[in-house]
Coordinates of C-alpha atoms in Angstrom, one line a residue:
M166 CA 91.2 72.4 168.8
E167 CA 91.2 73.6 165.2
R168 CA 90.3 70.9 162.8
R169 CA 93.1 71.8 160.4
R170 CA 96.7 72.8 161.0
F171 CA 98.8 75.7 159.6
L172 CA 102.3 75.8 158.2
G173 CA 104.0 79.2 158.3
A174 CA 102.1 80.7 161.2
V175 CA 103.6 83.8 162.9
A176 CA 106.4 82.6 165.2
V177 CA 107.9 85.8 166.6
A178 CA 106.7 88.4 169.2
T179 CA 104.1 90.7 167.7
T180 CA 103.2 93.3 170.4
A181 CA 102.3 96.9 170.4
A182 CA 105.2 97.6 172.8
G183 CA 107.9 97.3 170.2
C184 CA 105.6 96.1 167.4
T185 CA 108.0 93.5 165.9
S186 CA 107.1 92.7 162.4
G187 CA 105.7 89.3 161.4
D188 CA 109.2 88.2 160.2
S189 CA 111.9 90.6 160.9
S190 CA 114.9 88.3 160.5
E191 CA 117.7 89.3 158.2
S192 CA 120.7 87.5 157.0
E193 CA 124.1 88.9 157.9
T194 CA 126.0 90.0 154.8
T195 CA 128.7 87.7 153.7
T196 CA 131.6 88.5 151.4
Q197 CA 131.2 85.5 149.1
D198 CA 130.2 86.6 145.6
S199 CA 130.2 83.6 143.3
D200 CA 129.3 85.4 140.1
D201 CA 131.4 88.5 140.7
D202 CA 128.5 90.9 140.1
G203 CA 129.2 93.0 143.2
V204 CA 126.2 91.6 145.1
P205 CA 127.1 89.1 148.0
D206 CA 125.6 85.7 147.6
S207 CA 123.5 86.2 150.7
E208 CA 121.7 89.1 149.0
D209 CA 121.7 87.8 145.4
Y210 CA 118.6 86.1 144.1
A211 CA 120.7 84.1 141.6
P212 CA 124.2 84.0 143.2
D213 CA 125.7 82.2 140.2
D214 CA 124.3 84.4 137.4
P215 CA 125.9 87.9 137.1
D216 CA 122.9 89.2 135.1
V217 CA 120.3 88.4 137.9
Q218 CA 120.5 90.0 141.3
E219 CA 116.8 90.4 142.1
K220 CA 113.8 88.3 141.2
S221 CA 112.5 91.2 139.0
D222 CA 115.5 90.7 136.7
L223 CA 113.9 87.4 135.5
S224 CA 111.2 89.3 133.7
T225 CA 113.6 90.3 130.9
T226 CA 116.5 87.8 131.3
T227 CA 116.7 84.1 130.5
T228 CA 119.3 82.5 132.7
K229 CA 121.0 79.3 133.6
R230 CA 122.8 78.7 136.8
T231 CA 124.7 76.0 138.8
V232 CA 124.7 75.9 142.6
E233 CA 127.8 74.5 144.3
T234 CA 126.9 72.1 147.1
T235 CA 130.2 71.4 148.7
T236 CA 130.8 74.8 150.4
A237 CA 128.5 76.1 153.1
T238 CA 127.8 79.8 153.7
T239 CA 127.2 80.6 157.3
T240 CA 124.3 83.0 157.9
T241 CA 123.3 84.6 161.2
A242 CA 119.7 85.6 162.0
T243 CA 119.2 89.0 163.4
T244 CA 116.0 90.7 164.5
A245 CA 114.9 94.2 163.4
T246 CA 112.2 95.9 165.5
T247 CA 109.9 98.6 164.2
T248 CA 107.9 100.6 166.7
T249 CA 104.4 101.8 165.8
T250 CA 101.8 103.5 167.8
A251 CA 98.1 102.9 167.9
T252 CA 96.0 105.5 166.2
T253 CA 93.3 106.8 168.4
T254 CA 90.2 108.0 166.6
T255 CA 89.2 111.5 168.0
A256 CA 85.6 112.7 167.8
T257 CA 85.3 115.2 165.1
T258 CA 83.3 118.4 165.4
I259 CA 82.2 118.2 161.9
E260 CA 79.4 115.6 161.8
E261 CA 79.4 115.5 158.0
E262 CA 83.1 114.4 157.8
A263 CA 82.6 111.7 160.3
T264 CA 79.5 110.4 158.5
T265 CA 81.4 110.3 155.2
D266 CA 84.4 108.5 156.6
A267 CA 82.2 105.9 158.2
A268 CA 80.3 105.4 155.0
L269 CA 83.5 104.9 153.1
A270 CA 84.7 102.3 155.5
D271 CA 81.3 100.5 155.7
A272 CA 80.9 100.4 152.0
N273 CA 84.3 99.0 151.4
T274 CA 84.5 96.0 153.8
L275 CA 86.1 92.9 152.3
T276 CA 84.8 89.5 153.4
A277 CA 86.5 86.2 153.5
G278 CA 85.1 83.7 150.9
D279 CA 84.4 80.0 151.1
G280 CA 86.6 77.2 152.2
W281 CA 86.2 77.2 156.0
E282 CA 85.0 74.4 158.2
D283 CA 82.6 75.1 161.1
G284 CA 85.4 74.3 163.6
E285 CA 87.9 76.8 162.2
S286 CA 88.6 80.3 163.6
H287 CA 89.5 83.0 161.0
V288 CA 89.1 86.6 160.0
T289 CA 85.6 87.0 158.4
A290 CA 85.6 90.7 157.3
Y291 CA 87.9 93.7 157.3
S292 CA 88.1 97.3 156.2
S293 CA 90.4 100.3 156.8
R294 CA 88.6 100.9 160.1
S295 CA 87.9 97.4 161.6
V296 CA 88.7 93.7 161.6
T297 CA 86.1 91.0 162.5
A298 CA 87.1 87.5 163.4
R299 CA 85.2 84.4 164.3
V300 CA 86.4 82.3 167.2
A301 CA 85.0 78.8 166.8
P302 CA 84.1 76.6 169.8
G303 CA 87.1 74.6 170.9
G304 CA 89.5 76.6 168.9
P305 CA 92.1 78.0 168.8
D306 CA 94.0 76.3 171.6
V307 CA 93.6 79.0 174.2
P308 CA 96.2 78.9 177.0
A309 CA 94.9 77.8 180.4
D310 CA 95.3 81.3 181.8
L311 CA 92.9 82.7 179.2
D312 CA 90.4 79.9 179.2
G313 CA 87.2 81.2 180.9
S314 CA 88.7 84.7 181.2
S315 CA 87.9 87.7 179.2
V316 CA 89.8 88.2 175.9
K317 CA 90.1 90.8 173.2
L318 CA 90.8 90.6 169.5
L319 CA 94.1 92.3 168.6
A320 CA 94.4 93.3 164.9
F321 CA 97.7 94.4 163.4
A322 CA 98.2 95.8 160.0
Y323 CA 101.5 95.1 158.3
R324 CA 103.3 95.7 155.0
Y325 CA 102.8 92.6 152.9
P326 CA 104.2 90.0 153.2
R327 CA 105.0 90.4 156.9
G328 CA 106.9 93.6 156.7
E329 CA 106.9 96.4 159.3
G330 CA 103.8 97.1 161.4
V331 CA 101.8 100.2 160.6
A332 CA 98.7 100.2 162.9
Y333 CA 96.8 98.1 165.4
G334 CA 93.6 98.1 167.4
T335 CA 91.6 96.0 169.8
S336 CA 88.0 94.9 170.4
D337 CA 86.0 95.2 173.6
P338 CA 86.7 92.3 176.0
V339 CA 84.4 89.3 176.0
T340 CA 84.3 85.8 177.6
L341 CA 84.4 83.1 175.0
D342 CA 81.3 81.0 175.1
G343 CA 80.6 79.0 172.0
A344 CA 81.1 80.6 168.6
T345 CA 82.1 84.2 169.1
E346 CA 82.6 87.2 166.7
L347 CA 84.9 90.0 167.8
T348 CA 85.5 93.3 166.0
A349 CA 88.7 95.3 166.6
S350 CA 88.8 99.0 165.6
V351 CA 91.8 100.0 163.5
D352 CA 92.6 103.3 161.7
L353 CA 94.6 102.9 158.5
S354 CA 94.1 106.5 157.3
D355 CA 97.8 107.3 157.8
A356 CA 99.0 104.2 156.1
E357 CA 101.0 104.6 152.9
T358 CA 98.9 104.4 149.8
G359 CA 100.0 102.2 146.8
E360 CA 101.6 99.7 149.2
R361 CA 100.3 96.2 150.0
H362 CA 99.2 95.6 153.6
H363 CA 97.5 92.7 155.4
Y364 CA 96.0 92.1 158.8
L365 CA 97.1 89.6 161.4
A366 CA 94.6 88.7 164.1
F367 CA 95.4 87.6 167.7
L368 CA 93.5 86.9 171.0
M369 CA 94.9 88.7 174.0
P370 CA 93.9 89.0 177.7
G371 CA 90.8 91.2 178.1
D372 CA 92.2 93.1 181.0
A373 CA 95.5 94.1 179.4
T374 CA 96.5 96.8 176.9
P375 CA 98.5 96.0 173.8
Q376 CA 101.5 97.8 175.3
E377 CA 101.5 95.4 178.2
V378 CA 101.4 92.0 176.4
D379 CA 104.2 90.0 175.1
S380 CA 104.3 87.0 172.7
D381 CA 103.4 84.5 175.5
D382 CA 100.1 86.4 176.1
L383 CA 99.0 86.2 172.4
V384 CA 97.1 83.5 170.6
F385 CA 97.5 83.8 166.8
L386 CA 94.2 83.4 164.9
H387 CA 94.7 84.1 161.2
E388 CA 95.8 86.6 158.6
T389 CA 94.2 88.2 155.5
D390 CA 94.9 88.6 151.9
P391 CA 96.9 91.6 150.8
F392 CA 95.1 94.9 150.1
E393 CA 95.9 98.5 149.2
L394 CA 94.6 101.7 150.7
D395 CA 93.2 104.3 148.3
D396 CA 94.1 108.0 148.3
D397 CA 90.9 108.8 150.3
G398 CA 92.4 107.1 153.3
A399 CA 89.4 104.8 153.8
T400 CA 88.8 102.7 150.7
I401 CA 90.7 99.4 150.4
G402 CA 90.9 96.9 147.5
R403 CA 92.4 93.5 147.2
S404 CA 95.9 93.5 145.7
P405 CA 97.2 90.0 144.9
H406 CA 100.9 89.6 145.0
P407 CA 102.5 88.7 141.6
D408 CA 103.9 85.4 143.0
E409 CA 100.6 84.2 144.5
L410 CA 99.6 80.8 143.2
D411 CA 96.4 79.8 141.3
D412 CA 94.2 76.8 142.3
D413 CA 95.7 73.5 141.1
S414 CA 95.1 69.8 141.3
D415 CA 96.1 66.4 140.0
D416 CA 95.1 62.8 140.9
N417 CA 96.8 63.0 144.4
Y418 CA 96.8 66.6 145.2
E419 CA 94.7 69.8 145.4
R420 CA 95.5 73.4 146.2
K421 CA 92.8 76.0 146.7
A422 CA 93.4 79.6 147.6
I423 CA 91.4 81.0 150.5
E424 CA 91.6 84.1 152.5
G425 CA 95.2 84.5 153.6
A426 CA 96.2 80.9 153.0
Y427 CA 96.4 77.9 150.7
N428 CA 94.2 74.9 151.5
L429 CA 96.3 71.8 150.6
S430 CA 95.1 68.2 150.3
F431 CA 97.2 65.1 149.6
E432 CA 96.3 61.5 149.0
G433 CA 98.4 58.3 148.9
S434 CA 99.0 54.9 150.4
T435 CA 101.4 53.2 152.8
Q436 CA 101.7 49.5 153.2
G437 CA 98.6 49.1 151.0
E438 CA 96.5 51.4 153.2
S439 CA 95.1 54.6 151.7
W440 CA 95.6 57.9 153.5
S441 CA 94.7 61.6 153.2
V442 CA 96.4 64.7 154.6
S443 CA 95.2 68.3 154.6
F444 CA 96.5 71.5 156.1
Y445 CA 97.0 75.2 155.3
V446 CA 100.0 77.2 154.3
Y447 CA 99.9 80.9 154.8
K448 CA 100.3 82.9 151.6
S449 CA 102.7 85.3 153.2
S450 CA 104.9 82.5 154.4
Y451 CA 105.1 81.1 150.9
L452 CA 105.9 84.5 149.4
Q453 CA 108.5 85.1 152.1
A454 CA 110.3 81.9 151.0
V455 CA 110.1 82.8 147.3
A456 CA 111.8 86.1 148.0
E457 CA 114.7 84.6 149.9
P458 CA 118.1 84.8 148.2
R459 CA 119.5 81.5 147.0
G460 CA 123.1 82.0 148.3
R461 CA 123.1 78.8 150.3
S462 CA 124.5 75.3 150.0
R463 CA 122.0 72.5 149.9
P464 CA 122.6 71.5 153.6
E465 CA 121.8 75.1 154.6
Y466 CA 118.3 74.8 153.2
V467 CA 117.8 72.0 155.7
S468 CA 119.2 74.2 158.5
H469 CA 117.0 77.1 157.4
A470 CA 113.9 75.0 157.6
Q471 CA 114.9 74.0 161.2
Q472 CA 115.8 77.5 162.3
E473 CA 112.6 79.1 161.0
G474 CA 110.5 76.4 162.5
F475 CA 109.0 75.1 159.3
A476 CA 110.6 71.7 159.7
D477 CA 109.1 71.2 163.2
E478 CA 105.7 72.4 162.0
L479 CA 105.5 70.1 159.0
A480 CA 107.0 67.2 161.0
G481 CA 104.3 67.7 163.7
I482 CA 101.5 67.8 161.1
L483 CA 102.8 64.6 159.3
S484 CA 103.3 62.7 162.6
E485 CA 99.8 63.6 163.7
D486 CA 98.3 62.6 160.3
A487 CA 100.3 59.3 160.3
E488 CA 98.6 58.4 163.6
G489 CA 95.3 59.7 162.4
N490 CA 95.5 57.4 159.4
G491 CA 96.4 54.4 161.6
F492 CA 100.2 54.4 161.3
T493 CA 101.3 54.4 164.9
D494 CA 104.6 52.4 165.3
K495 CA 107.9 54.2 164.8
R496 CA 109.0 52.4 161.5
T497 CA 105.6 52.8 159.8
K498 CA 105.4 56.5 160.6
V499 CA 108.7 57.0 158.9
E500 CA 107.5 55.0 155.9
F501 CA 104.4 57.2 155.8
V502 CA 106.5 60.4 155.7
I503 CA 108.7 58.9 153.0
D504 CA 105.6 57.9 151.0
F505 CA 104.2 61.4 151.4
V506 CA 107.3 63.1 150.0
Q507 CA 107.7 60.5 147.2
N508 CA 104.1 61.1 146.2
L509 CA 104.8 64.8 145.4
P510 CA 105.1 65.3 141.6
Y511 CA 108.6 65.6 140.1
V512 CA 108.9 69.0 138.6
P513 CA 112.1 70.1 136.9
D514 CA 113.5 73.5 137.9
D515 CA 113.3 74.9 134.3
V516 CA 109.5 74.1 134.4
S517 CA 108.7 75.5 137.8
K518 CA 111.2 78.3 138.2
G519 CA 112.8 79.1 134.8
F520 CA 116.3 78.0 136.0
D521 CA 118.2 74.9 135.1
D522 CA 119.2 74.6 138.8
Y523 CA 117.1 76.3 141.5
T524 CA 116.9 75.0 145.1
K525 CA 113.6 75.5 146.9
F526 CA 112.8 76.1 150.5
I527 CA 110.5 73.5 151.9
T528 CA 107.6 76.0 152.1
E529 CA 107.9 76.4 148.3
T530 CA 108.1 72.7 147.7
I531 CA 105.0 71.8 149.8
T532 CA 102.9 74.7 148.5
E533 CA 103.8 74.2 144.9
A534 CA 103.3 70.4 145.5
G535 CA 106.5 69.3 143.9
G536 CA 110.0 69.8 143.0
D537 CA 113.1 68.0 141.7
C538 CA 115.3 65.6 143.6
E539 CA 117.2 68.1 145.6
D540 CA 113.9 69.9 146.7
T541 CA 112.2 66.7 148.0
A542 CA 115.5 65.4 149.5
I543 CA 115.9 68.7 151.5
M544 CA 112.3 68.4 152.7
L545 CA 112.5 64.8 153.8
A546 CA 115.9 65.3 155.6
A547 CA 114.5 68.3 157.4
V548 CA 111.3 66.6 158.5
L549 CA 112.9 63.3 159.6
Q550 CA 115.5 65.3 161.6
A551 CA 112.9 67.5 163.3
E552 CA 110.8 66.7 166.3
P553 CA 108.9 64.5 166.9
F554 CA 111.0 62.2 164.7
G555 CA 114.5 63.2 165.6
Y556 CA 116.5 61.0 163.2
D557 CA 120.1 61.7 162.2
T558 CA 120.0 62.4 158.4
V559 CA 122.4 63.4 155.6
L560 CA 122.0 64.4 152.0
I561 CA 123.5 61.8 149.6
Q562 CA 124.6 63.2 146.2
P563 CA 125.4 60.7 143.4
P564 CA 126.3 62.3 140.1
G565 CA 123.5 64.6 138.9
H566 CA 121.1 63.5 141.7
M567 CA 120.2 64.1 145.4
A568 CA 118.7 61.7 148.0
V569 CA 118.6 61.3 151.8
G570 CA 120.5 59.0 154.1
I571 CA 119.1 58.0 157.5
Y572 CA 121.3 56.7 160.3
G573 CA 120.8 53.0 161.2
E574 CA 122.5 49.8 162.2
D575 CA 122.1 46.4 160.6
L576 CA 119.3 47.4 158.3
P577 CA 118.8 45.7 154.9
G578 CA 119.8 47.6 151.8
V579 CA 122.4 50.1 150.6
Y580 CA 124.1 52.6 152.9
W581 CA 127.0 55.1 152.8
E582 CA 129.4 55.5 155.7
H583 CA 130.1 59.0 157.0
D584 CA 132.1 59.9 160.2
G585 CA 131.9 56.2 161.2
R586 CA 128.1 56.0 160.9
R587 CA 125.9 54.1 158.4
Y588 CA 123.4 56.2 156.5
Y589 CA 120.9 54.1 154.5
Y590 CA 119.8 55.5 151.2
I591 CA 116.3 56.9 150.7
E592 CA 115.1 57.8 147.2
T593 CA 112.7 60.8 147.2
T594 CA 111.5 60.8 143.6
G595 CA 109.0 58.3 142.4
S596 CA 106.8 56.0 144.6
G597 CA 107.6 52.6 146.1
W598 CA 111.3 53.1 147.1
G599 CA 112.0 51.8 150.6
I600 CA 114.8 52.5 153.0
G601 CA 118.0 51.1 151.5
D602 CA 116.6 50.8 148.0
L603 CA 119.1 52.2 145.4
P604 CA 118.0 52.8 141.8
E605 CA 120.1 50.7 139.4
T606 CA 121.4 53.9 137.7
Y607 CA 123.5 54.7 140.8
E608 CA 124.7 51.3 141.8
D609 CA 128.3 51.7 140.7
E610 CA 128.5 55.5 141.4
E611 CA 130.4 57.3 144.1
A612 CA 128.5 60.0 146.0
Y613 CA 129.1 63.0 148.2
V614 CA 127.6 62.9 151.7
H615 CA 126.6 66.2 153.2
Q616 CA 126.0 66.5 156.9
V617 CA 122.9 68.5 157.8

């Protein structure tokens, strides 16, 4: 098994027969237009500001906005499929042209940098003509029907981040035996220049063709940083996305950018026992979240995390890490998750995003290592409601604040009743708050309770 875990891995079918993009979901257009700017909330980056419709508008506009939390906007996921074809390299009759093309590709191979452990599989090098990946012993978790059988490396090139597929190729089949390097041939000469692309790497059965496999036949390995293809059709160069994050750290947190992902590390304590947690978040997954429109109520951010699979991924990682740090009983694992979220720095929206009120998706909150009360409350509610935890949670909204409620009976502390059930208050900002602990500021205040 891989020594670290990933958040935001590809979760949809990515096959040559149909070549579905890494994330082809779209939101169905709704008619709600909160700021009357002619752009539906579901497509509006700032649905309460008539001067901002796209993220690029922020470069010249200073805005303030307020998000209503009492009305939910229903969105329906759809899937768009883009068909691509493999490019077959045909032997040229002009030896000089073939030599020049090969030299361009060989001279412009990008390599993954540091930050990898010995037990981690990842892409090690790539160019416009090939992708090389290292498959480490014991990882990834190869399905039983592939274990001991021949496999191929399948490399896809996509518009970045996770747009439509543009080309793919495979390696020769091999049988995995210890650390193995595989190289897939890909031809990007027909890809559009001036556009960002990246590679996604998979293992597939060695006796199959890309046109025959489906998502159940694929084992996702890793993805690369974005790059651009030069006008010569062979030279590529790294092309960082404007919203990519720099390395960062504080006393309890560190973020380091590596090939295709962010390496995140967190430290804290539960019941007096210190713990540490580390995992990766794919850069494309983070950027995908940043680009999402904000036309949602707060409960819908929890639903989005569940529908996209991020809540289950993060819940699984934290459950495993709780047990790995010695917190094995049900109540202590919940306290560990609460401590993990409370340990994230409080970062006001106007500092992190330039808005007075900006709700983050949980991929943004975890990658940026912080947020305000609504961001951490959305994260905690989504994780505790996801498997393997499976708790009934709500969002509790006192004036100017947001927290979580967890269903329980006969627990000590403060609770709100909603639909005949007791939801005990959980504060998500600041450390040391337990289930049922209510800050003095909100003792005499009424609160909205939002079902999620």
